[in-house]
Amino acid sequence: MNPPHPSSAAAALLPFLLLLPHLLTAAAAPPPRPHPLNPLTPDELTLVSSTLTNSSTLTPPFTIHYVGLDDPDKPAVLSYAYSSPKTPAPPRRALVIARASRQNHRILVDLSTATVVEHVIVPNSVGFPTLTFEEQGEANNLPFGEPRFLESLRRRRLKAGEVVCGSFTVGWYGGGGGPKRRRVVRVMCYYKEGTVNVYMRPIEGLSLTVDLDEMRVIGFLDREVVPVPKAQGTDYREAAQDGPPRPKINPIGLVQPNGPSFTVDQHIISWAGWLFHLSFDARAGAIISLASIYDQQTRERRQVMYRGFISELFVPYMDLTEEWYFRTFLDAGEYGFGLCTFPLQPLRDCPENAVFMDGYIAGQDGTPVLMPNVFCVFERYAGDIMWRHTEALIPNITIREVRPEITLVVRTVSSVGNYDYIVDWEFKQSGSINVKVGLTGLLEVRGTKYTNMGQLTDEEYGILLAENTLGARHDHFVTFHLDLDIDEPPNSFVKTTFQTTRVMYPNKSPRKSYWRVVEKTAKTESEARVKLGSGQGDLLIVNPNKKTKVGNQVGYRLIPGSVTRPLLSVDDYPQIRAAFTNYNVWVTPYNKSEKWAGGLFTDESRGEDTLYTWSQRNRRIENKDIVLWYNLGIHHAPYQEDFPLMPTITDGFELRPTNFFESNPVLNVIPPEPVTWSNCSTAKAITMEWYLTSY
Ligand SMILES: *[C@@H]1O[C@H](CO)[C@@H](O)[C@H](O)[C@H]1NC(C)=O
Ligand SMILES: *[C@@H]1O[C@H](CO)[C@@H](O)[C@H](O)[C@H]1NC(C)=O
Ligand SMILES: *[C@@H]1O[C@H](CO)[C@@H](O)[C@H](O)[C@H]1NC(C)=O
Ligand SMILES: *[C@@H]1O[C@H](CO)[C@@H](O)[C@H](O)[C@H]1NC(C)=O
């Protein structure tokens, strides 16, 4: 599935082409233009890098913080994707975010002409770009050249060779908008002796401040000596487990003897009537685009979603101690949700029938970096039921009809420091898109002198998970950008409320009440903001220009997951930066530059360029090309089972067809034939049983 490295193929051709220039013009067919939404190839990343160097746009030394596809104009993409015959692909441009001479640079490079077409210096007061891996690595090494730090380790009787450090973004706590703002991180360290679970062994009370532009230590604080929690019982590796064996689970798996039922053509995935484009971005991770479904009843392909991706995350900790109060991360903008993607492990991260795909990012010097196995795509059959019915009312016969639920999953896992976020985009045959976010990995714990809850009279920020180990309370908000285009734009946003209604006329009914649906189409952005709560009705994106045969507006609805909102005061600095989480749902008119809910320059941002501020313009959204934003949230008060590594906790949402089809679109789904196992009579009997009863 992974294509050969394109640049090596091009390099192999090069000598031949140089020798025969006349053949080049005569014989070589122009290379097929890539799909306009394809992520930048390694060749394109190299081209961007050399264009920057040759054009002297940036004065060295500079660091590249982001290179990705600059979104082509949406109408041109829609026309490329859906008109017949295909219109030509719009030109490809790269967006570059760089740092040079202590300034933020936003640069657009045209890939066909290899020229810089736009270069803007963005003031430091707005914020700073995503941290690179390379600079974090450098910053994490600085403490070991700092005599005061080494002395502090000696005082704690810790071996420097067993210490590892991490870079923490510092947020914003008022003022600081002037040109002298520094791009800094706090560096905090852990003790790895006897374990690989460094996050369970924090060295508290000790921190350094590093200026990332100068790459030097500008602050050092040794506040107090706190016991480092024990290594014992923290290692999570298979080989490190002892104790009595667990009850055994026999071999189990899923086989598709005829191969998968989906196809992958470069970045286009096709399955069970679904068609969508999958791409990888250093900031967002997975981007699903141009999702459409074939309607068997009307025999047409119908647009559902132009784009869906994770726009930002907000992870504030509820611990106000000196080394903790600033831990209020905006993970996508500060650390790069895609940048923190690591290769998925076959048979563990994804089942045996999975297909893997790679991604590419630009390194800090602009050169392409391969990110292997960032996605897996697989069909899931987890024993669930798509629909069923047993009919016992008809005398003398029993009807039993069952269809198993088989779905298609696109999975990616982002390990942002201690946490692992498992993100699944799941496509259902019924037309639903289910999105699930699973949280696992390691908690951020604080070292403490306490060893028993009975001693914790003056501790208000967490509970003990183990001796000397305090689980810090925090939230995870994940902001989804969901640009639905139901049967193409324009669309409208309709909110319904389920309203308890009293029966007014005593003679009308013996009942005193019932509930009914009150529908309201949001005319402006302010009317579309939703704080989920009890009595919540449905949240629909409809196409007001298209109705079903019986006269309902065609649409999709958002079925939210858990009802969670921030609990910080709206005037608190982290909440100002993350004001895009003030509501669970927002709707904005489509605007190409309103992509990152926490702003393009998120590190140390002051909340000036967020979904919240855009939405204050209160634009009209009725019968317009609109974008739905959904904040999924989890309040996390840790418990002992989360130590030393937490089992996955999951939340998600569903985008579900709502008067989109004329009737149940999966009535005619044919269950797959059973797998025939040689010499495995039991399995076959079970399989045949559900197969036969469904006919
Ligand atoms: C940049 O300059 C080098 C050396 O002159 C050249 O080989 C390369 O093709 C140039 N790249 C671009 C994108 O112009
Ligand atoms: C149902 O079966 C019973 C017993 O065989 C028979 O007496 C009865 O007539 C049947 N009822 C119908 C509606 O066919
Ligand atoms: C698009 O959004 C940006 C940022 O909010 C804004 O500056 C610009 O005016 C918007 N464009 C339109 C056409 O509304
Ligand atoms: C299946 O069973 C037959 C008959 O018992 C035997 O000859 C054959 O070797 C078996 N095949 C496998 C793969 O176990």
Tab-separated table of N, CA, C and O in Angstrom, residues 127-201:
chain	number	residue	atom	x	y	z
A	127	GLY	N	1.127	35.627	19.007
A	127	GLY	CA	1.492	34.308	19.511
A	127	GLY	C	2.642	33.785	18.680
A	127	GLY	O	3.202	34.503	17.846
A	128	PHE	N	2.983	32.528	18.908
A	128	PHE	CA	4.138	31.936	18.241
A	128	PHE	C	3.748	30.621	17.567
A	128	PHE	O	2.731	30.020	17.911
A	129	PRO	N	4.589	30.153	16.620
A	129	PRO	CA	4.226	28.931	15.899
A	129	PRO	C	4.372	27.663	16.739
A	129	PRO	O	4.905	27.682	17.854
A	130	THR	N	3.907	26.583	16.145
A	130	THR	CA	4.058	25.249	16.722
A	130	THR	C	5.530	24.973	17.002
A	130	THR	O	6.389	25.278	16.175
A	131	LEU	N	5.816	24.391	18.141
A	131	LEU	CA	7.197	24.024	18.471
A	131	LEU	C	7.665	22.902	17.540
A	131	LEU	O	6.880	22.016	17.215
A	132	THR	N	8.930	22.940	17.148
A	132	THR	CA	9.441	21.818	16.361
A	132	THR	C	9.964	20.746	17.324
A	132	THR	O	10.291	21.043	18.477
A	133	PHE	N	10.036	19.519	16.802
A	133	PHE	CA	10.615	18.422	17.594
A	133	PHE	C	12.071	18.714	17.923
A	133	PHE	O	12.540	18.462	19.022
A	134	GLU	N	12.763	19.263	16.881
A	134	GLU	CA	14.198	19.479	17.028
A	134	GLU	C	14.492	20.486	18.137
A	134	GLU	O	15.375	20.263	18.975
A	135	GLU	N	13.735	21.583	18.164
A	135	GLU	CA	14.040	22.594	19.183
A	135	GLU	C	13.645	22.112	20.576
A	135	GLU	O	14.294	22.449	21.563
A	136	GLN	N	12.588	21.280	20.648
A	136	GLN	CA	12.253	20.716	21.961
A	136	GLN	C	13.395	19.825	22.447
A	136	GLN	O	13.756	19.843	23.615
A	137	GLY	N	13.956	19.041	21.511
A	137	GLY	CA	15.079	18.173	21.867
A	137	GLY	C	16.259	18.979	22.386
A	137	GLY	O	16.859	18.629	23.414
A	138	GLU	N	16.550	20.086	21.704
A	138	GLU	CA	17.665	20.941	22.148
A	138	GLU	C	17.379	21.540	23.525
A	138	GLU	O	18.244	21.551	24.399
A	139	ALA	N	16.148	22.048	23.678
A	139	ALA	CA	15.786	22.670	24.963
A	139	ALA	C	15.855	21.649	26.095
A	139	ALA	O	16.318	21.960	27.202
A	140	ASN	N	15.437	20.411	25.805
A	140	ASN	CA	15.436	19.374	26.843
A	140	ASN	C	16.852	18.994	27.285
A	140	ASN	O	17.034	18.417	28.360
A	141	ASN	N	17.838	19.301	26.443
A	141	ASN	CA	19.228	18.971	26.792
A	141	ASN	C	19.929	20.091	27.542
A	141	ASN	O	20.965	19.858	28.171
A	142	LEU	N	19.372	21.303	27.463
A	142	LEU	CA	20.049	22.450	28.071
A	142	LEU	C	20.300	22.301	29.582
A	142	LEU	O	21.352	22.725	30.063
A	143	PRO	N	19.365	21.710	30.345
A	143	PRO	CA	19.616	21.625	31.794
A	143	PRO	C	20.954	20.956	32.122
A	143	PRO	O	21.601	21.326	33.104
A	144	PHE	N	21.381	20.006	31.271
A	144	PHE	CA	22.581	19.236	31.609
A	144	PHE	C	23.860	20.049	31.434
A	144	PHE	O	24.932	19.622	31.836
A	145	GLY	N	23.734	21.233	30.848
A	145	GLY	CA	24.877	22.139	30.767
A	145	GLY	C	24.756	23.267	31.782
A	145	GLY	O	25.490	24.249	31.704
A	146	GLU	N	23.827	23.132	32.695
A	146	GLU	CA	23.533	24.202	33.652
A	146	GLU	C	24.028	23.772	35.046
A	146	GLU	O	23.436	22.896	35.665
A	147	PRO	N	25.126	24.385	35.529
A	147	PRO	CA	25.706	23.950	36.812
A	147	PRO	C	24.698	23.974	37.959
A	147	PRO	O	24.691	23.067	38.800
A	148	ARG	N	23.810	24.974	37.992
A	148	ARG	CA	22.851	25.051	39.106
A	148	ARG	C	21.916	23.839	39.092
A	148	ARG	O	21.535	23.308	40.131
A	149	PHE	N	21.548	23.397	37.893
A	149	PHE	CA	20.666	22.237	37.762
A	149	PHE	C	21.381	20.979	38.255
A	149	PHE	O	20.827	20.188	39.030
A	150	LEU	N	22.631	20.815	37.820
A	150	LEU	CA	23.393	19.615	38.224
A	150	LEU	C	23.579	19.602	39.734
A	150	LEU	O	23.500	18.545	40.373
A	151	GLU	N	23.767	20.776	40.328
A	151	GLU	CA	23.910	20.869	41.776
A	151	GLU	C	22.596	20.466	42.463
A	151	GLU	O	22.588	19.753	43.462
A	152	SER	N	21.488	20.910	41.883
A	152	SER	CA	20.180	20.548	42.454
A	152	SER	C	19.951	19.042	42.400
A	152	SER	O	19.363	18.462	43.317
A	153	LEU	N	20.425	18.403	41.326
A	153	LEU	CA	20.294	16.941	41.231
A	153	LEU	C	21.131	16.275	42.311
A	153	LEU	O	20.685	15.328	42.965
A	154	ARG	N	22.357	16.788	42.511
A	154	ARG	CA	23.241	16.204	43.542
A	154	ARG	C	22.581	16.314	44.906
A	154	ARG	O	22.595	15.376	45.691
A	155	ARG	N	21.983	17.499	45.165
A	155	ARG	CA	21.338	17.727	46.453
A	155	ARG	C	20.208	16.712	46.668
A	155	ARG	O	19.917	16.291	47.781
A	156	ARG	N	19.552	16.315	45.585
A	156	ARG	CA	18.456	15.337	45.682
A	156	ARG	C	18.967	13.902	45.578
A	156	ARG	O	18.166	12.974	45.502
A	157	ARG	N	20.281	13.738	45.450
A	157	ARG	CA	20.910	12.425	45.282
A	157	ARG	C	20.381	11.719	44.035
A	157	ARG	O	20.065	10.515	44.051
A	158	LEU	N	20.213	12.462	42.949
A	158	LEU	CA	19.757	11.885	41.683
A	158	LEU	C	20.923	11.891	40.696
A	158	LEU	O	21.700	12.842	40.658
A	159	LYS	N	21.012	10.806	39.903
A	159	LYS	CA	22.090	10.704	38.906
A	159	LYS	C	21.665	11.419	37.620
A	159	LYS	O	20.599	11.103	37.063
A	160	ALA	N	22.504	12.318	37.148
A	160	ALA	CA	22.157	13.098	35.945
A	160	ALA	C	21.881	12.184	34.754
A	160	ALA	O	21.014	12.469	33.919
A	161	GLY	N	22.587	11.043	34.695
A	161	GLY	CA	22.410	10.115	33.583
A	161	GLY	C	21.041	9.448	33.560
A	161	GLY	O	20.655	8.836	32.564
A	162	GLU	N	20.301	9.538	34.657
A	162	GLU	CA	18.967	8.922	34.738
A	162	GLU	C	17.852	9.963	34.625
A	162	GLU	O	16.689	9.660	34.881
A	163	VAL	N	18.241	11.184	34.260
A	163	VAL	CA	17.247	12.257	34.206
A	163	VAL	C	16.882	12.545	32.749
A	163	VAL	O	17.758	12.591	31.879
A	164	VAL	N	15.596	12.689	32.470
A	164	VAL	CA	15.149	13.145	31.146
A	164	VAL	C	14.230	14.350	31.348
A	164	VAL	O	13.539	14.436	32.355
A	165	CYS	N	14.272	15.269	30.390
A	165	CYS	CA	13.508	16.504	30.554
A	165	CYS	C	12.559	16.717	29.388
A	165	CYS	O	12.780	16.209	28.294
A	166	GLY	N	11.507	17.475	29.658
A	166	GLY	CA	10.510	17.778	28.629
A	166	GLY	C	10.217	19.272	28.598
A	166	GLY	O	10.386	19.971	29.596
A	167	SER	N	9.780	19.750	27.417
A	167	SER	CA	9.475	21.172	27.230
A	167	SER	C	7.978	21.414	27.353
A	167	SER	O	7.196	20.760	26.675
A	168	PHE	N	7.615	22.356	28.201
A	168	PHE	CA	6.203	22.663	28.435
A	168	PHE	C	5.908	24.089	27.976
A	168	PHE	O	6.582	25.026	28.388
A	169	THR	N	4.893	24.215	27.135
A	169	THR	CA	4.480	25.544	26.695
A	169	THR	C	3.912	26.293	27.902
A	169	THR	O	3.382	25.683	28.834
A	170	VAL	N	4.026	27.615	27.867
A	170	VAL	CA	3.756	28.387	29.085
A	170	VAL	C	2.453	29.177	29.060
A	170	VAL	O	2.095	29.806	30.046
A	171	GLY	N	1.739	29.153	27.919
A	171	GLY	CA	0.465	29.881	27.865
A	171	GLY	C	0.660	31.382	27.953
A	171	GLY	O	1.687	31.927	27.523
A	172	TRP	N	-0.333	32.029	28.526
A	172	TRP	CA	-0.289	33.495	28.626
A	172	TRP	C	-1.079	33.903	29.865
A	172	TRP	O	-2.172	33.408	30.089
A	173	TYR	N	-0.468	34.790	30.662
A	173	TYR	CA	-1.110	35.203	31.922
A	173	TYR	C	-1.153	36.710	32.056
A	173	TYR	O	-0.711	37.293	33.028
A	174	GLY	N	-1.661	37.364	31.013
A	174	GLY	CA	-1.872	38.807	31.067
A	174	GLY	C	-0.711	39.589	30.504
A	174	GLY	O	0.429	39.116	30.498
A	175	GLY	N	-0.984	40.791	30.023
A	175	GLY	CA	0.039	41.703	29.513
A	175	GLY	C	0.861	41.056	28.420
A	175	GLY	O	0.373	40.209	27.673
A	176	GLY	N	2.107	41.494	28.327
A	176	GLY	CA	3.063	40.809	27.461
A	176	GLY	C	2.827	40.956	25.984
A	176	GLY	O	3.391	40.213	25.201
A	177	GLY	N	2.011	41.933	25.558
A	177	GLY	CA	1.742	42.052	24.129
A	177	GLY	C	2.824	42.792	23.361
A	177	GLY	O	2.771	42.882	22.153
A	178	GLY	N	3.804	43.327	24.065
A	178	GLY	CA	4.816	44.180	23.427
A	178	GLY	C	5.751	43.412	22.524
A	178	GLY	O	5.754	42.182	22.501
A	179	PRO	N	6.567	44.136	21.781
A	179	PRO	CA	7.463	43.493	20.811
A	179	PRO	C	8.573	42.676	21.477
A	179	PRO	O	9.206	41.849	20.828
A	180	LYS	N	8.815	42.897	22.782
A	180	LYS	CA	9.903	42.193	23.459
A	180	LYS	C	9.496	40.797	23.931
A	180	LYS	O	10.255	40.120	24.616
A	181	ARG	N	8.277	40.371	23.601
A	181	ARG	CA	7.832	39.035	24.039
A	181	ARG	C	8.830	37.978	23.629
A	181	ARG	O	9.323	37.974	22.512
A	182	ARG	N	9.059	37.047	24.531
A	182	ARG	CA	9.989	35.968	24.227
A	182	ARG	C	9.214	34.688	23.977
A	182	ARG	O	8.187	34.432	24.598
A	183	ARG	N	9.767	33.875	23.115
A	183	ARG	CA	9.204	32.552	22.848
A	183	ARG	C	9.895	31.587	23.801
A	183	ARG	O	11.053	31.232	23.596
A	184	VAL	N	9.196	31.236	24.883
A	184	VAL	CA	9.846	30.427	25.915
A	184	VAL	C	9.072	29.142	26.212
A	184	VAL	O	7.894	29.019	25.893
A	185	VAL	N	9.768	28.210	26.823
A	185	VAL	CA	9.149	27.018	27.409
A	185	VAL	C	9.708	26.839	28.812
A	185	VAL	O	10.796	27.334	29.127
A	186	ARG	N	8.923	26.146	29.650
A	186	ARG	CA	9.459	25.698	30.942
A	186	ARG	C	9.925	24.268	30.726
A	186	ARG	O	9.214	23.458	30.125
A	187	VAL	N	11.121	23.990	31.205
A	187	VAL	CA	11.644	22.626	31.075
A	187	VAL	C	11.589	21.965	32.444
A	187	VAL	O	12.086	22.517	33.430
A	188	MET	N	10.929	20.815	32.473
A	188	MET	CA	10.798	20.073	33.716
A	188	MET	C	11.292	18.647	33.499
A	188	MET	O	11.248	18.139	32.384
A	189	CYS	N	11.756	18.025	34.584
A	189	CYS	CA	12.495	16.779	34.390
A	189	CYS	C	11.921	15.616	35.189
A	189	CYS	O	11.146	15.796	36.130
A	190	TYR	N	12.327	14.420	34.773
A	190	TYR	CA	11.809	13.166	35.319
A	190	TYR	C	12.976	12.237	35.571
A	190	TYR	O	14.047	12.371	34.982
A	191	TYR	N	12.725	11.241	36.422
A	191	TYR	CA	13.777	10.305	36.788
A	191	TYR	C	13.428	8.932	36.242
A	191	TYR	O	12.374	8.381	36.569
A	192	LYS	N	14.306	8.370	35.388
A	192	LYS	CA	13.933	7.122	34.723
A	192	LYS	C	14.561	5.886	35.350
A	192	LYS	O	14.325	4.780	34.864
A	193	GLU	N	15.322	6.073	36.396
A	193	GLU	CA	15.990	4.905	36.987
A	193	GLU	C	14.949	3.838	37.372
A	193	GLU	O	14.005	4.119	38.105
A	194	GLY	N	15.119	2.642	36.838
A	194	GLY	CA	14.257	1.518	37.212
A	194	GLY	C	12.933	1.447	36.470
A	194	GLY	O	12.095	0.598	36.775
A	195	THR	N	12.710	2.304	35.487
A	195	THR	CA	11.444	2.265	34.757
A	195	THR	C	11.596	3.014	33.441
A	195	THR	O	12.533	3.793	33.271
A	196	VAL	N	10.653	2.761	32.500
A	196	VAL	CA	10.598	3.644	31.329
A	196	VAL	C	9.456	4.638	31.492
A	196	VAL	O	9.273	5.513	30.667
A	197	ASN	N	8.688	4.448	32.549
A	197	ASN	CA	7.528	5.307	32.769
A	197	ASN	C	7.976	6.587	33.478
A	197	ASN	O	7.696	6.802	34.654
A	198	VAL	N	8.659	7.432	32.701
A	198	VAL	CA	9.252	8.629	33.310
A	198	VAL	C	8.192	9.572	33.867
A	198	VAL	O	8.429	10.255	34.859
A	199	TYR	N	7.016	9.601	33.235
A	199	TYR	CA	6.004	10.558	33.697
A	199	TYR	C	5.526	10.255	35.120
A	199	TYR	O	4.963	11.124	35.777
A	200	MET	N	5.722	9.020	35.580
A	200	MET	CA	5.329	8.692	36.954
A	200	MET	C	6.422	9.078	37.963
A	200	MET	O	6.261	8.870	39.154
A	201	ARG	N	7.571	9.595	37.473
A	201	ARG	CA	8.645	9.939	38.400
A	201	ARG	C	9.102	11.400	38.207
A	201	ARG	O	10.260	11.672	37.871
